[in-house]
Coordinates of C-alpha atoms (C1' of nucleotides) in Angstrom, one line a residue:
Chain A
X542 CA 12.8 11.8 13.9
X543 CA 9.8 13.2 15.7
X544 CA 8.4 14.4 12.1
X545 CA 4.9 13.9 11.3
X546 CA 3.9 11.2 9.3
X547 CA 1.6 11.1 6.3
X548 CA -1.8 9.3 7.1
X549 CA -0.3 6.7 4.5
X550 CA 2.8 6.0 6.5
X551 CA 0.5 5.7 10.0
X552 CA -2.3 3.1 8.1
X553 CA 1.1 1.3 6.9
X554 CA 3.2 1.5 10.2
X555 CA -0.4 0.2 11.8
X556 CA -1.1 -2.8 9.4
X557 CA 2.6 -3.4 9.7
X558 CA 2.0 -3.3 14.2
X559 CA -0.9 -5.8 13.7
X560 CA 1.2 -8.2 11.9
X561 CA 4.9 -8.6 10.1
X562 CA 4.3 -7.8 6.8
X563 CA 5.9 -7.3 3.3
X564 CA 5.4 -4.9 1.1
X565 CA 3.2 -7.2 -1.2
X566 CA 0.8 -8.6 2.0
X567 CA 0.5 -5.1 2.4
X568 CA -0.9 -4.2 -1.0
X569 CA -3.1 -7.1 -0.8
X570 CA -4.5 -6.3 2.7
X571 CA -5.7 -2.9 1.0
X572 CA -6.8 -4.4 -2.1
X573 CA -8.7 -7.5 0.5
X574 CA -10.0 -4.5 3.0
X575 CA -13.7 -3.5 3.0
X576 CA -13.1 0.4 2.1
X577 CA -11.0 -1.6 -0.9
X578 CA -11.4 1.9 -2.9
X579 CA -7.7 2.6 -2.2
X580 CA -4.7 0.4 -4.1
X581 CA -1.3 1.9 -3.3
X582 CA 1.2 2.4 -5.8
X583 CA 4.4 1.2 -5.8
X584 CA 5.6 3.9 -6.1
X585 CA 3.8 5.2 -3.1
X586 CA 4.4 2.0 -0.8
X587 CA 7.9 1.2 -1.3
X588 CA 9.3 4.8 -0.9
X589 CA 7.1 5.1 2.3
X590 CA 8.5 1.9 4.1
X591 CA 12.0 3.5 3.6
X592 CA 10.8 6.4 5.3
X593 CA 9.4 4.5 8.3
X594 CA 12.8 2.5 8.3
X595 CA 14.6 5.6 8.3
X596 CA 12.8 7.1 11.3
X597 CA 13.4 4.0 12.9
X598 CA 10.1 3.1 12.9
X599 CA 10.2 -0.3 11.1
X600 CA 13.1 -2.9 10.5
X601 CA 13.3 -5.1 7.3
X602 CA 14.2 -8.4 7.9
X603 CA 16.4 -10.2 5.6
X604 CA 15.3 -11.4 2.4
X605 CA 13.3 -15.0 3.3
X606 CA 10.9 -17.7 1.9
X607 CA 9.6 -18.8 5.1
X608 CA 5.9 -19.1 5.0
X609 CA 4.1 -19.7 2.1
X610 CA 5.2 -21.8 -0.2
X611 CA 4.6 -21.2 -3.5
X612 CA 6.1 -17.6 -3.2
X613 CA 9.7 -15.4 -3.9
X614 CA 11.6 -14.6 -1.3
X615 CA 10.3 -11.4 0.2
X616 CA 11.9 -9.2 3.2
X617 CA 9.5 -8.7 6.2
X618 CA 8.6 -5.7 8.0
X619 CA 8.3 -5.4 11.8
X620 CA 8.1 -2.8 13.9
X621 CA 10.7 -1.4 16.3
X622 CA 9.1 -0.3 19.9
X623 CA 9.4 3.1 18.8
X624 CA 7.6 1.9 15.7
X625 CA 5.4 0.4 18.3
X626 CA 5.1 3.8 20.7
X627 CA 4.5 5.9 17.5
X628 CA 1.6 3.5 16.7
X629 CA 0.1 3.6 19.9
X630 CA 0.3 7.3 19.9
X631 CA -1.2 7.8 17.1
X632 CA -4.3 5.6 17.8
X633 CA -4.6 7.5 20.6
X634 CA -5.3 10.4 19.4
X635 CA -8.1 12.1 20.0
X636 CA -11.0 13.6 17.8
X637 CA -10.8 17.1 16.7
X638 CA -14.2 18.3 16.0
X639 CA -13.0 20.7 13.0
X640 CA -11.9 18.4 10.8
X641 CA -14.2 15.5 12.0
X642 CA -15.8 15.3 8.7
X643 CA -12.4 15.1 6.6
X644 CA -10.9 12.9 9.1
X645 CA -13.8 10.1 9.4
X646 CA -12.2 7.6 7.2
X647 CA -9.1 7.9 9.4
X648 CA -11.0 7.7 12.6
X649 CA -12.5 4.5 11.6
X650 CA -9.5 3.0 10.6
X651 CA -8.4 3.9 14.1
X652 CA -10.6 2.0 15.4
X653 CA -10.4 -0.9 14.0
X654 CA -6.8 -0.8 14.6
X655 CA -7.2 0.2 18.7
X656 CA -8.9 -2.8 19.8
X657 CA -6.0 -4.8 20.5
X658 CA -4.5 -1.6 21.9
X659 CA -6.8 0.4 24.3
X660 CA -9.0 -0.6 27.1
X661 CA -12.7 -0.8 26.7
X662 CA -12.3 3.0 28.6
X663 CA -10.2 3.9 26.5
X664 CA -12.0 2.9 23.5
X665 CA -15.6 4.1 24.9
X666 CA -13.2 7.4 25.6
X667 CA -13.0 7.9 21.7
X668 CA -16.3 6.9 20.5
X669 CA -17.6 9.5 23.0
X670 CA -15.3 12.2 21.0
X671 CA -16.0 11.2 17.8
X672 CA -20.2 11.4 18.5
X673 CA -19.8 14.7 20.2
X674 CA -17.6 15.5 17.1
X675 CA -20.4 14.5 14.7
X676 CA -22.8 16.1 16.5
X677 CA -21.1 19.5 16.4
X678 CA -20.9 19.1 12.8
X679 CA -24.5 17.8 11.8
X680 CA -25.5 20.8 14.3
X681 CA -23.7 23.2 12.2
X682 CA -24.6 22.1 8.7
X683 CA -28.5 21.8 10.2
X684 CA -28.0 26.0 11.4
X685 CA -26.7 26.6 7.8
X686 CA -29.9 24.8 6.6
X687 CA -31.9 27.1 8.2
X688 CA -29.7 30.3 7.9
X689 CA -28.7 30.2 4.1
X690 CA -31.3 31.0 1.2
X691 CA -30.7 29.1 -1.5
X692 CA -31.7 29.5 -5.6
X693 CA -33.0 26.2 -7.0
X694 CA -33.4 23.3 -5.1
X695 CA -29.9 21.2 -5.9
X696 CA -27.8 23.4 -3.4
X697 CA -31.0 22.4 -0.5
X698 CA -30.7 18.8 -1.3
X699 CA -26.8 18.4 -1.5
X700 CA -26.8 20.1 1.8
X701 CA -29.4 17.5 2.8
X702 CA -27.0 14.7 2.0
X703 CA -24.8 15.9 3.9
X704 CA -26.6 15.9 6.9
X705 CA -28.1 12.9 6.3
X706 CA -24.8 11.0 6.3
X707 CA -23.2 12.5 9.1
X708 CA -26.2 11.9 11.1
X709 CA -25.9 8.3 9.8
X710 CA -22.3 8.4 11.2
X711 CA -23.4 10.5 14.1
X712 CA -26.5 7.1 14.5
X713 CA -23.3 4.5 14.5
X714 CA -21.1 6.0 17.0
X715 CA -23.9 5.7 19.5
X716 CA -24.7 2.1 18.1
X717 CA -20.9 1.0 18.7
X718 CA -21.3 2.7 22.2
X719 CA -23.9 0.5 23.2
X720 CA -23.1 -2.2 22.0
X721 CA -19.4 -2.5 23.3
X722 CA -20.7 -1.6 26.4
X723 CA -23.2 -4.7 27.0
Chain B
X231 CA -5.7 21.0 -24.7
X232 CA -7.6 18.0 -24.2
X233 CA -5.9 17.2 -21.3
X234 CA -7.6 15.9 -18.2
X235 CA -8.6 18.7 -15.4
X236 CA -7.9 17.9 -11.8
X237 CA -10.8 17.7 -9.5
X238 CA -9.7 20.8 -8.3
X239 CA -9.7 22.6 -11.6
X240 CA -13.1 21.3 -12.6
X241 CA -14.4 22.9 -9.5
X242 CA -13.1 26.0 -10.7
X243 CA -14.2 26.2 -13.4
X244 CA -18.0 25.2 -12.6
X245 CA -17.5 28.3 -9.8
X246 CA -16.2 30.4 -13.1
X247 CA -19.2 29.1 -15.1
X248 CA -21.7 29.9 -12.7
X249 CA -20.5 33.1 -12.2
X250 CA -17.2 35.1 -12.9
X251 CA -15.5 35.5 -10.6
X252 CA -11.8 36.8 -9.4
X253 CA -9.3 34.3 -7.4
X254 CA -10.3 36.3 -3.9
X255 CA -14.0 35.9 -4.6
X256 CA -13.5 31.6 -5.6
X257 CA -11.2 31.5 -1.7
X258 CA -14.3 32.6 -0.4
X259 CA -16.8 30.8 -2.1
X260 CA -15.0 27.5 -0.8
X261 CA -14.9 29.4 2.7
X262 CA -18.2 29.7 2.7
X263 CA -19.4 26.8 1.0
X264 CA -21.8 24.4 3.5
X265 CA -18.8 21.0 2.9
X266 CA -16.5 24.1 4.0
X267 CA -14.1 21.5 5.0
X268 CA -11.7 22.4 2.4
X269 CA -10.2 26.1 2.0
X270 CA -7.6 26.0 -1.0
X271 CA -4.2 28.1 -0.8
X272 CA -3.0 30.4 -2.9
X273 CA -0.6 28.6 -4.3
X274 CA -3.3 25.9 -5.2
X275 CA -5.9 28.6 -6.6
X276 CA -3.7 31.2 -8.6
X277 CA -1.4 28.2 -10.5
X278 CA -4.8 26.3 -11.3
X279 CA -6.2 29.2 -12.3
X280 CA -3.6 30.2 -14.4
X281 CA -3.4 26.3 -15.9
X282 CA -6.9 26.8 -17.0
X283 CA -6.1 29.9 -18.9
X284 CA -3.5 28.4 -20.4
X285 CA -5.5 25.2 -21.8
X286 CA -7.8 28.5 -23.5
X287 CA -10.8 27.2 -20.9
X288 CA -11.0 31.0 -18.6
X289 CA -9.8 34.1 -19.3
X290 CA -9.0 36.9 -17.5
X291 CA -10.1 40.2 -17.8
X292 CA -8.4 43.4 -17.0
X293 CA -7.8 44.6 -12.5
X294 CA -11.0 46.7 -12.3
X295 CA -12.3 48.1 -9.2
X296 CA -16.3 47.7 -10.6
X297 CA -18.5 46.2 -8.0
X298 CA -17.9 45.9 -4.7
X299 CA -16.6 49.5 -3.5
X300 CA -14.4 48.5 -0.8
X301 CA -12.3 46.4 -2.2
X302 CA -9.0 46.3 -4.5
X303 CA -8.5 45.6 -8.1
X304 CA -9.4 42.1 -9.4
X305 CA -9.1 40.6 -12.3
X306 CA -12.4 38.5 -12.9
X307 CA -11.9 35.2 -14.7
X308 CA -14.6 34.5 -17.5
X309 CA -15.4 31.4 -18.8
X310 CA -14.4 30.7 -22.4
X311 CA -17.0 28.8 -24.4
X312 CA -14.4 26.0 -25.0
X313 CA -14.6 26.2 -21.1
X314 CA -17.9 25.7 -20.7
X315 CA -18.1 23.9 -23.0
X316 CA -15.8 21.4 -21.1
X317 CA -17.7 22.1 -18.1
X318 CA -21.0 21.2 -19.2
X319 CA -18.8 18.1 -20.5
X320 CA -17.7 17.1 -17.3
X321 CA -21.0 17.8 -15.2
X322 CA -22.5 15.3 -17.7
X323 CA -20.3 12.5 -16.6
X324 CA -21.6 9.3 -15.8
X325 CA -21.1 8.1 -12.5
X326 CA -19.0 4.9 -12.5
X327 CA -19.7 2.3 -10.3
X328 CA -16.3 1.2 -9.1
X329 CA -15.4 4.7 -8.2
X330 CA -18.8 5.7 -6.5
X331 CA -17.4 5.7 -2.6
X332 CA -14.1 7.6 -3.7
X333 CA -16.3 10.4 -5.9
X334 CA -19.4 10.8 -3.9
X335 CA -18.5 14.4 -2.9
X336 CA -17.6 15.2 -6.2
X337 CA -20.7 13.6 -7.9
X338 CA -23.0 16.0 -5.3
X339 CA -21.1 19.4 -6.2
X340 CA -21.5 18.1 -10.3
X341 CA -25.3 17.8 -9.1
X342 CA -25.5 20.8 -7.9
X343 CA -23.7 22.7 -10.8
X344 CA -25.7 20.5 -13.6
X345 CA -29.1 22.4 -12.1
X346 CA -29.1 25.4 -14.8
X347 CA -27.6 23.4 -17.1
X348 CA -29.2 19.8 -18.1
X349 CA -33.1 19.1 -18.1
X350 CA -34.6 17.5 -15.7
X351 CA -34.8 13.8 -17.1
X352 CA -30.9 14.2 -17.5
X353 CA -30.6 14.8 -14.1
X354 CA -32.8 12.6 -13.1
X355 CA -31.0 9.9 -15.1
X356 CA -27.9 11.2 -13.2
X357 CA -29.5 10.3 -10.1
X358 CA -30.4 6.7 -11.1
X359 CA -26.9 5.9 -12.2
X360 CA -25.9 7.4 -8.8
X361 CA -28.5 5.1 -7.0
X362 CA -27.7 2.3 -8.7
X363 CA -24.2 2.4 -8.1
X364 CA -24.8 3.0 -4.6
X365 CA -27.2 0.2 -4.4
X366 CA -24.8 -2.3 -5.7
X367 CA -21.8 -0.7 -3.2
X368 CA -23.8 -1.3 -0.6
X369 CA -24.7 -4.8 -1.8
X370 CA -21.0 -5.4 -2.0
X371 CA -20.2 -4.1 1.4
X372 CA -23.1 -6.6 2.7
X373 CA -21.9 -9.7 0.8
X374 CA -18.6 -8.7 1.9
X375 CA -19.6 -8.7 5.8
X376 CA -21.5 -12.3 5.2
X377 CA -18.9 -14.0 3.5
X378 CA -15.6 -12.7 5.7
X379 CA -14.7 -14.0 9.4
X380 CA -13.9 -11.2 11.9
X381 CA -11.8 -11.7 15.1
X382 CA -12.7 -9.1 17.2
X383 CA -15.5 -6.6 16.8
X384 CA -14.1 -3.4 15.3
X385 CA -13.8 -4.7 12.2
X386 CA -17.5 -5.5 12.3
X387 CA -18.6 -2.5 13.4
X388 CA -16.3 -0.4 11.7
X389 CA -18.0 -2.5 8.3
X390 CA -21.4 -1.5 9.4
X391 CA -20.5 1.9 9.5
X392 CA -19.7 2.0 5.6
X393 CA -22.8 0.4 5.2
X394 CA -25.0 2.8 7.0
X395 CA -23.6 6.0 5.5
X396 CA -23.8 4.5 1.9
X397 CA -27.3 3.2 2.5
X398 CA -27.6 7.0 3.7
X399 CA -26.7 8.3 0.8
X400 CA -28.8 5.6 -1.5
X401 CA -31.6 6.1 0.9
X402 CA -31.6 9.8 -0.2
X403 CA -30.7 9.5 -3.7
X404 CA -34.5 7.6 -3.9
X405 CA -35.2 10.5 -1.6
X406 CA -34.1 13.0 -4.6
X407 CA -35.5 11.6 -7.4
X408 CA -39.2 11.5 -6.1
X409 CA -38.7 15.3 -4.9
X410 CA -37.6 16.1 -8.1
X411 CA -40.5 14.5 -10.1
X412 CA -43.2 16.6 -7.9
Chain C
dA1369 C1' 16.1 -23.0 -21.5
dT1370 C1' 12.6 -20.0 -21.6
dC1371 C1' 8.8 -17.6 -20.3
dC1372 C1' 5.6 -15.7 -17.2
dG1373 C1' 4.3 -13.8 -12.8
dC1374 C1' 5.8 -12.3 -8.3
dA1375 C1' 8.2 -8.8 -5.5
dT1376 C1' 10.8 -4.9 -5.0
dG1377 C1' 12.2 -0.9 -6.5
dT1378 C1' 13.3 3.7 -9.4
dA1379 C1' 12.6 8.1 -12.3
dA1380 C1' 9.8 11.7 -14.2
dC1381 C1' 6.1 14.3 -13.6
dC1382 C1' 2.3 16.7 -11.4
dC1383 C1' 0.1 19.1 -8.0
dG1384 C1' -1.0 20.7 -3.3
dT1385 C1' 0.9 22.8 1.1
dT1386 C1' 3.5 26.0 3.5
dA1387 C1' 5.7 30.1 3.7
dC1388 C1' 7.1 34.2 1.9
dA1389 C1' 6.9 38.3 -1.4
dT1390 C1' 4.7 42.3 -3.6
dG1391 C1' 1.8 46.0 -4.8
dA1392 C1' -2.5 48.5 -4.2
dT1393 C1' -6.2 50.3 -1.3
dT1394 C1' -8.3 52.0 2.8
dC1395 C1' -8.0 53.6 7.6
dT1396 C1' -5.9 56.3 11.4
Chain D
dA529 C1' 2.6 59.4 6.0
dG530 C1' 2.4 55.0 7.9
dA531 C1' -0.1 50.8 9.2
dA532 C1' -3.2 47.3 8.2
dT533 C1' -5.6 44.6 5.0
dC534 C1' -6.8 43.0 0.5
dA535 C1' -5.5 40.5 -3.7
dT536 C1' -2.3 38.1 -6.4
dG537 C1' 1.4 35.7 -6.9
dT538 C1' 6.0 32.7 -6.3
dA539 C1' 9.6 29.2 -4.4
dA540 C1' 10.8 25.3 -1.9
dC541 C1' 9.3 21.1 -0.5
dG542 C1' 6.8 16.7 0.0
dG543 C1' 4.6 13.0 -1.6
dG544 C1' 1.5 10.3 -4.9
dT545 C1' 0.7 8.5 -9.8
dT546 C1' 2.3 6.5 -13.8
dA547 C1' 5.4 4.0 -16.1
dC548 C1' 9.4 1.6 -16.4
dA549 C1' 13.3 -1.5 -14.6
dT550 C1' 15.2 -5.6 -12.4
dG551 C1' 15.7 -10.1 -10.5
dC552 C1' 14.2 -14.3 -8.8
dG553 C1' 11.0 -18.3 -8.6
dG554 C1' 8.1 -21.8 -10.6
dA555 C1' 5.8 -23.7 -14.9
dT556 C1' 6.0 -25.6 -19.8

DNA sequence: ATCCGCATGTAACCCGTTACATGATTCT
DNA sequence: AGAATCATGTAACGGGTTACATGCGGAT
């Protein structure tokens, strides 16, 4: 019950938080979403829902046409309030500066997802972990720079990628501080 | 045989390419690697390894104690010439556009593994392909933020953040292909 | 009445993670 | 000799991908 979920099942148990949703509206919101570079399966969607209604996270309503018109009848998701609790819990979570790199995708989805959630604190709380986060990390790969000796110029310049979009991410999280806070 | 590698095994087998090496040495090399985000288990390395042998792409050569003195047996993996031969094949893969956000960490370890093995206008067309994939990501990503209505400004921001770090990384593809033709 | 597309699912397969097992080598 | 570490593996498990199955709605 208190298991962890996949990354999958939070983005879903999220979407599903923000609005009632069936399993196709949620396809389509990934296909619609910006970072649209990720379609889920079927076989990855439909399994996961059961999961989440199995942990008592979501609820299925019945099978309904309600709402659009020109569509089968299709069942709705909705969170429970532990669904809702688990939610909240997650978005709150804070910023681990070792895996800030991995995570960054997940961060921003986070974000997006805690602004109907978190006071402007709350939010500036995070923002403030995930700079210091990036920070830490453009820090280190800028020490390797300078440390490691490398043979040929490729391994230099990947490196240099690197820091230069980190530092890009590192440039945004101090953008969205400043400008949520005006 | 002509199966498709995993990501994974590719990586491998560029590592095993570049130099042979046993399953402890590879751990490392990911350990020590700047992205070293990623640190794969045994039970990811020794089966992929042993997948590879199978497809005839590495081989294994007898435990020996050569080398390093304090250390135990290893048994170095060797690339095959069918496996580099599929290596080379892979690091000369075009970079496809739709895929470009998903792959951009693997398209910078194939760039560094295709420096001692493809001229320099074949990595330099490389780089152009990358660019211009990038470019027109990020010229998605901006069309994208015109066209849609936001409510709330996460969604904005969090938009703006996957237009920063992929005008990053276009900003230093340009960057890579003028250093290169110095 | 039939056909096509929507919406939900299911089964087989693959692979990575976690955790444990095993033998060999060096250190005390 | 015994302990600790190195190096290689294996077993159970989970979850994602691909491909297929089903059933209902609207269109011709």
């Amino acid at each position: 019950m208190t298991d962890r979920l996949t990354d999958f099942e939070h983005l879903l148990l999220g979407l599903i938080c923000a609005e009632p949703s069936s399993g196709y509206d949620l396809k389509r919101a990934f296909v619609t979403t910006p970072i649209g570079v990720y379609q889920p399966s079927s076989g990855a969607l439909y399994p996961a829902l059961q999961r989440l209604q199995t942990k008592g996270l979501i609820q299925s309503g019945p099978p309904t046409t309600a709402g659009v018109s020109p569509g089968r009848r299709r069942s709705v998701n909705q969170a429970t309030s532990a669904g809702r609790a688990a939610h909240e819990n997650w978005v709150r979570t804070p910023v681990e500066a070792a895996s800030v790199s991995r995570d960054l995708g997940l961060h921003l989805m986070r974000f997006v997802m805690m602004e109907p959630l978190l006071t402007q604190p709350e939010v500036l709380a995070f923002l403030c972990g995930l700079r210091d986060a990036l920070a830490a990390f453009v820090a280190e790969l800028d020490r390797y720079t300078r440390a490691a000796t490398f043979e040929g110029r490729h391994p230099a310049l990947a490196l240099d990628h690197g820091i230069a979009i980190h530092r890009a991410s590192l440039d945004w999280a101090e953008h969205a501080i400043t400008s949520l806070t005006t």
